[in-house]
PDB file of C-alpha atoms and ligand atoms in Angstrom:
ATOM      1  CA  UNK A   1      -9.873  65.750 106.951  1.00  0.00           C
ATOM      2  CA  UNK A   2     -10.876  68.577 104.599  1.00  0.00           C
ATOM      3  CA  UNK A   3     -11.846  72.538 106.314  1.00  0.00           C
ATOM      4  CA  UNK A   4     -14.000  74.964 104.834  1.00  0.00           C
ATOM      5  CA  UNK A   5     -12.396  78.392 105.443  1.00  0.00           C
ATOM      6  CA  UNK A   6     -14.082  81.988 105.533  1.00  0.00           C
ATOM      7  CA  UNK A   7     -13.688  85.142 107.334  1.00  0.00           C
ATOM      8  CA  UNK A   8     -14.285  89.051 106.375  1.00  0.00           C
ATOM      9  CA  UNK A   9     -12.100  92.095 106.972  1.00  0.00           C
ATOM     10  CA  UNK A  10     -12.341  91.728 110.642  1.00  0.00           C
ATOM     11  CA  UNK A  11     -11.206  88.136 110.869  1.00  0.00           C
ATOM     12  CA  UNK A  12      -8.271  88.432 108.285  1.00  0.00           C
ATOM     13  CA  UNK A  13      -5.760  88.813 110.569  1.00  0.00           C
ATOM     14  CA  UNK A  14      -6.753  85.637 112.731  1.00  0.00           C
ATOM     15  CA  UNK A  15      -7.475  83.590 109.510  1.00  0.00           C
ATOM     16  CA  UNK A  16      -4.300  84.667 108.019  1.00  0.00           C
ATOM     17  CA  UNK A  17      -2.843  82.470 111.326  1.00  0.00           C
ATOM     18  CA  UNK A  18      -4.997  79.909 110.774  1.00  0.00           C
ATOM     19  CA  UNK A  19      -4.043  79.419 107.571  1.00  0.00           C
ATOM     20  CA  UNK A  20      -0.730  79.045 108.261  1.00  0.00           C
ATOM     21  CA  UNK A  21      -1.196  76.262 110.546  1.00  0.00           C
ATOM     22  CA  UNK A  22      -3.173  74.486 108.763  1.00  0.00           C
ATOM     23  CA  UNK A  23      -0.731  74.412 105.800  1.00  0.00           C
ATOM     24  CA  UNK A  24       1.684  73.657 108.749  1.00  0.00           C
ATOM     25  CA  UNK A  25       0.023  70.341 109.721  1.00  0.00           C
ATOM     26  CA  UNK A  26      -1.566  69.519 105.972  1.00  0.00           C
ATOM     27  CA  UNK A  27      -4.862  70.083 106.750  1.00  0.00           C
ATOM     28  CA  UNK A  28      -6.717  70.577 103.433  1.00  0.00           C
ATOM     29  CA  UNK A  29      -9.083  73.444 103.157  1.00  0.00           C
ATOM     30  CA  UNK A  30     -11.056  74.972 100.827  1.00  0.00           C
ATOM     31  CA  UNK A  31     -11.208  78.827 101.433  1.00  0.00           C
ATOM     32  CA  UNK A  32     -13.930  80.876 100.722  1.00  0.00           C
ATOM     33  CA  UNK A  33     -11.926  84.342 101.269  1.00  0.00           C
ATOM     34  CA  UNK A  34     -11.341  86.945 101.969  1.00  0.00           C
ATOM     35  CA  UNK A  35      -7.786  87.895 101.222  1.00  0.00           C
ATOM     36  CA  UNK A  36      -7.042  90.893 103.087  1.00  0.00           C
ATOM     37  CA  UNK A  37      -8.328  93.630 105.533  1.00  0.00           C
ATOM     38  CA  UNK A  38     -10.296  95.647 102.710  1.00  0.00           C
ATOM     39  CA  UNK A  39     -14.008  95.641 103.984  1.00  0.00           C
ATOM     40  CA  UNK A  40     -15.946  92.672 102.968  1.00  0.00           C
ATOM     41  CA  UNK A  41     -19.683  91.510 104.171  1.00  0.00           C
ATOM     42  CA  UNK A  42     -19.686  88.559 105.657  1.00  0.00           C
ATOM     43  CA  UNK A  43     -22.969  87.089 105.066  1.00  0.00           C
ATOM     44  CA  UNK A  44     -22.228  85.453 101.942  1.00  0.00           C
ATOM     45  CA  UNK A  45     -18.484  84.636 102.598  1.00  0.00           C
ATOM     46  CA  UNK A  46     -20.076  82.326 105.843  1.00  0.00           C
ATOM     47  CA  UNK A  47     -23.095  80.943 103.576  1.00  0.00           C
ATOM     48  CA  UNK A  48     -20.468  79.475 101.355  1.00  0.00           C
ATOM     49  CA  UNK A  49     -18.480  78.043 103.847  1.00  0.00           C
ATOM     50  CA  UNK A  50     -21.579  76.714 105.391  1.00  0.00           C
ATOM     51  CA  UNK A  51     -22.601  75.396 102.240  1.00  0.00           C
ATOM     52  CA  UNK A  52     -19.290  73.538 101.430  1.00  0.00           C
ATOM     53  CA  UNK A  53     -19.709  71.587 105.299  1.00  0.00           C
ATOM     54  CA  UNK A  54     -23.746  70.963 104.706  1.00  0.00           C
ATOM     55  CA  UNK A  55     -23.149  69.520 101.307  1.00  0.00           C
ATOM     56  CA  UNK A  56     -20.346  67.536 102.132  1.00  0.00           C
ATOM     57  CA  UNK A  57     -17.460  69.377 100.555  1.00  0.00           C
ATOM     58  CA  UNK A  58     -16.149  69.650 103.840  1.00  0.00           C
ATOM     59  CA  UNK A  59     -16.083  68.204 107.413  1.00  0.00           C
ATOM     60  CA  UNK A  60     -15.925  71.039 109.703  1.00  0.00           C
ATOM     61  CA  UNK A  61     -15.871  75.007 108.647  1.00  0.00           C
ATOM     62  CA  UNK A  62     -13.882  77.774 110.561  1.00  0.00           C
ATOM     63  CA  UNK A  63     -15.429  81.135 110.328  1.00  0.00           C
ATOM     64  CA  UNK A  64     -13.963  84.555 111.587  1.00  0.00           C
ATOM     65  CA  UNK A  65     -14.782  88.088 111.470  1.00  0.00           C
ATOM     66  CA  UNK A  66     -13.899  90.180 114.225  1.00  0.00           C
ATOM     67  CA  UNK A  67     -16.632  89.233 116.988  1.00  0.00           C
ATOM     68  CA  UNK A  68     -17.392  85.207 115.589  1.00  0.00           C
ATOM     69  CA  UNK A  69     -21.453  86.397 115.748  1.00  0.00           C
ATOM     70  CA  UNK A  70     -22.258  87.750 112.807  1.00  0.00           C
ATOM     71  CA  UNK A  71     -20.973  84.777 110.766  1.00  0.00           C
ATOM     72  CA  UNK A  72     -22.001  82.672 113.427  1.00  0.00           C
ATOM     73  CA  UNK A  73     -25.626  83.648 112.536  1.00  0.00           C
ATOM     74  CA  UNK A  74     -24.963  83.598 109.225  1.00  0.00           C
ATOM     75  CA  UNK A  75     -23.731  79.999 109.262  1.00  0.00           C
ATOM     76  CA  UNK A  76     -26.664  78.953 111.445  1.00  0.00           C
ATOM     77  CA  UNK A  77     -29.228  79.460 108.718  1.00  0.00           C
ATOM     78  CA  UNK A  78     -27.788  76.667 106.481  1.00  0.00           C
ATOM     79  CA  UNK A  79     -30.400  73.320 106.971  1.00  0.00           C
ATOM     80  CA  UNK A  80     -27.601  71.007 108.784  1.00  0.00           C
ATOM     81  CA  UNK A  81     -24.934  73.418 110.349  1.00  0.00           C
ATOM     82  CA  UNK A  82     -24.352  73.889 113.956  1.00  0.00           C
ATOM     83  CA  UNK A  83     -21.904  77.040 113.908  1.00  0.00           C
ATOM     84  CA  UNK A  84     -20.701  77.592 117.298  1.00  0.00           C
ATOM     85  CA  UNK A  85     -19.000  81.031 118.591  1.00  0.00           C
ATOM     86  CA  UNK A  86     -16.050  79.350 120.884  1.00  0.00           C
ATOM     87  CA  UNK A  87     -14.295  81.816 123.359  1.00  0.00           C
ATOM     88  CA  UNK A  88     -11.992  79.741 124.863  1.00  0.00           C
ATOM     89  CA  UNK A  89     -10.775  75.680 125.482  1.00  0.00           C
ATOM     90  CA  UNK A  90     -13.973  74.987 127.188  1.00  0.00           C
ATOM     91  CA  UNK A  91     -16.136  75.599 124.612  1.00  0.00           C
ATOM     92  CA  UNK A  92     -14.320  74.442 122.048  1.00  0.00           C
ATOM     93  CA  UNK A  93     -14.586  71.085 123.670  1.00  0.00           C
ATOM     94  CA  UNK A  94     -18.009  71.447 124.835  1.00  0.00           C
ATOM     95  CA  UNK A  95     -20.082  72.095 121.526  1.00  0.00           C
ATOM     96  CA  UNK A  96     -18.313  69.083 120.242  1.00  0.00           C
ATOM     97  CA  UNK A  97     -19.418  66.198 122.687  1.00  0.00           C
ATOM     98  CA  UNK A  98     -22.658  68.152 123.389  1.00  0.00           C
ATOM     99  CA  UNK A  99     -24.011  69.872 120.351  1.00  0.00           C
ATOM    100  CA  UNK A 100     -21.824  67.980 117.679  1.00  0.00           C
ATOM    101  CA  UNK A 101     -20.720  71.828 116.414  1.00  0.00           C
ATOM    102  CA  UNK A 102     -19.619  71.011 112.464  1.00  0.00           C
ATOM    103  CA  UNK A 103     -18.818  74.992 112.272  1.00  0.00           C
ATOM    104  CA  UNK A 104     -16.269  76.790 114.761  1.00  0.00           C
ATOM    105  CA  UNK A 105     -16.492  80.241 114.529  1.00  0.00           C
ATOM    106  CA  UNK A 106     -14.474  82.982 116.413  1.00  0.00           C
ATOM    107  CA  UNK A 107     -13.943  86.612 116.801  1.00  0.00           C
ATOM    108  CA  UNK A 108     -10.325  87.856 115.875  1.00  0.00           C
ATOM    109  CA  UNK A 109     -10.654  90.825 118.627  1.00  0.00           C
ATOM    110  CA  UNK A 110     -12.120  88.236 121.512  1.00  0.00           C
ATOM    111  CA  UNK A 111      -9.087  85.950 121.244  1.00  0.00           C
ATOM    112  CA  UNK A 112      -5.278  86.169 120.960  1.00  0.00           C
ATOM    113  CA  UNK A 113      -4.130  83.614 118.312  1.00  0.00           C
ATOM    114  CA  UNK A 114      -2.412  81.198 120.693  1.00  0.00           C
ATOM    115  CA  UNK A 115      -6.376  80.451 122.392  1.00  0.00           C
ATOM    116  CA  UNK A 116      -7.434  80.282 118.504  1.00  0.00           C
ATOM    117  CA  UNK A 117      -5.358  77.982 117.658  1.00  0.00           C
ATOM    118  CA  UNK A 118      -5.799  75.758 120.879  1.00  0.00           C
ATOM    119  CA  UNK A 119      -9.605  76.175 120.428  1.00  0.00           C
ATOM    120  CA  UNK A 120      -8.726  74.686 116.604  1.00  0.00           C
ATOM    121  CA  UNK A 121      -7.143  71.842 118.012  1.00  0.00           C
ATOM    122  CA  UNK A 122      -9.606  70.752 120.508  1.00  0.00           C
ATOM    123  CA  UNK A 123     -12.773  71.128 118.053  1.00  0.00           C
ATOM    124  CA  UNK A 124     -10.629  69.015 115.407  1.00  0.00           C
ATOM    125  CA  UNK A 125      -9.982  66.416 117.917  1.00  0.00           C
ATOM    126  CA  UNK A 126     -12.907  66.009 120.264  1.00  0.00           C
ATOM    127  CA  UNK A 127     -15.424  63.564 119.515  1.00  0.00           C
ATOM    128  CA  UNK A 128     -19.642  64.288 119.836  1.00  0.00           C
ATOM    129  CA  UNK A 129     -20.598  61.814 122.669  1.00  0.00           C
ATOM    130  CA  UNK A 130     -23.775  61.541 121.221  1.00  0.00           C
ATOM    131  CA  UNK A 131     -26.351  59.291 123.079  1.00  0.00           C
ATOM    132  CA  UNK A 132     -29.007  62.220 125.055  1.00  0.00           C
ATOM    133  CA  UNK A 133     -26.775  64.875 123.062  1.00  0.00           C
ATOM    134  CA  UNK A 134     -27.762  62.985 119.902  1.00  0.00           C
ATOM    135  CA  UNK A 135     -31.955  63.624 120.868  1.00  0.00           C
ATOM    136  CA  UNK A 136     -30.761  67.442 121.442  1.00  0.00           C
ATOM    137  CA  UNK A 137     -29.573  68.059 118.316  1.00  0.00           C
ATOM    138  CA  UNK A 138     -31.870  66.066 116.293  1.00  0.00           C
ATOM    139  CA  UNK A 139     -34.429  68.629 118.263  1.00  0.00           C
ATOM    140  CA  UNK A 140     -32.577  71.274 116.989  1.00  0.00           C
ATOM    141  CA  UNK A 141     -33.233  70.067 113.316  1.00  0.00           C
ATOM    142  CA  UNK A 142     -36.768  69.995 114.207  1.00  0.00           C
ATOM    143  CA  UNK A 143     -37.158  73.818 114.513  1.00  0.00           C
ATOM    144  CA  UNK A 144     -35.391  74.154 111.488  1.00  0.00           C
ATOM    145  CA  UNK A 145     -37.712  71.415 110.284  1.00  0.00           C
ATOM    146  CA  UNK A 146     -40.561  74.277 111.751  1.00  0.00           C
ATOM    147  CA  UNK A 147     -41.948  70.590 113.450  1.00  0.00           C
ATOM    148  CA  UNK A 148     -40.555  71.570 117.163  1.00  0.00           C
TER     149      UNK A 148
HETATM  150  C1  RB5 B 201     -17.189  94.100 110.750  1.00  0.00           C
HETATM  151  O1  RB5 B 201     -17.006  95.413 111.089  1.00  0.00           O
HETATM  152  C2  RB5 B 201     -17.842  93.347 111.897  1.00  0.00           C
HETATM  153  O2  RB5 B 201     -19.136  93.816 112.075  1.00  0.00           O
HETATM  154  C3  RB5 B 201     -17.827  91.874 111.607  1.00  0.00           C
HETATM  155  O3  RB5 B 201     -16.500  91.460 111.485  1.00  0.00           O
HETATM  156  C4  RB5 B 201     -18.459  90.966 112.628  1.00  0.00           C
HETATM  157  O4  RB5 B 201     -17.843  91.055 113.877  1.00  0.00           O
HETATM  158  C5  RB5 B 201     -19.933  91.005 112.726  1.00  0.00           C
HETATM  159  O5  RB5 B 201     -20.536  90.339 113.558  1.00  0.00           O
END
């Protein structure tokens, strides 16, 4: 399994945990920054990381910044990604067997890093159930399509 990494200024702090953990357990990434707490935008740091799951590059992106909704939004406007804020285990789990979520994003000042990292776990290991969920998210693509 390969990640796509990004978060801004805000999100630093929470990626710099994230990081760690995935080194921890050998989870490649690829990480599209940034590096430290100096202000960043993070419109173009999430359309990368988008960009590396859409294309292939990678299966799943995590994006932070300090709320998960601006890169959330961001993410979202990449043709194929389904970036999902995730608060807690519950949604984590959720957009996975419902909306097949290929982006978790989070906000570093909504969760400690214990939830973030439990949140990482269950997207990484919960499967999309697809059948109904499957017609859902293919409607989805349809408004991207501008056909629904
Ligand atoms: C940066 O100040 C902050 O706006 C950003 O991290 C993010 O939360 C935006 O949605």
């Amino acid at each position: 399994m390969k990640l796509a990494l990004g978060c801004d200024h805000g999100g630093f702090p929470l990626m710099e945990a994230v990081r760690r953990y995935l080194s921890e357990k050998h989870i490649e990434v690829e990480d599209f920054g940034c590096f430290s707490t100096e202000s960043v935008d993070y419109a173009p740091i999430a359309a990368k990381t988008a960009r590396a799951v859409a294309e292939g590059q990678a299966d799943y992106g995590v994006l932070i910044c300090t709320t998960g909704l601006g890169v959330s939004m961001a993410a979202n406007k990449v043709k194929g990604i389904r970036a999902a804020v995730c608060t807690n285990e519950l949604s984590a789990e959720m957009t996975r067997r419902h909306n097949n979520a290929n982006v978790l994003c989070m906000g570093a000042r909504m969760v400690d890093e214990t939830a973030a990292l439990r949140m990482l776990d269950i997207f990484l290991g919960t499967p999309f159930e697809g059948g109904r969920h499957q017609r859902r998210i293919d409607q989805i693509a349809q408004i991207e399509e501008g056909t629904l």
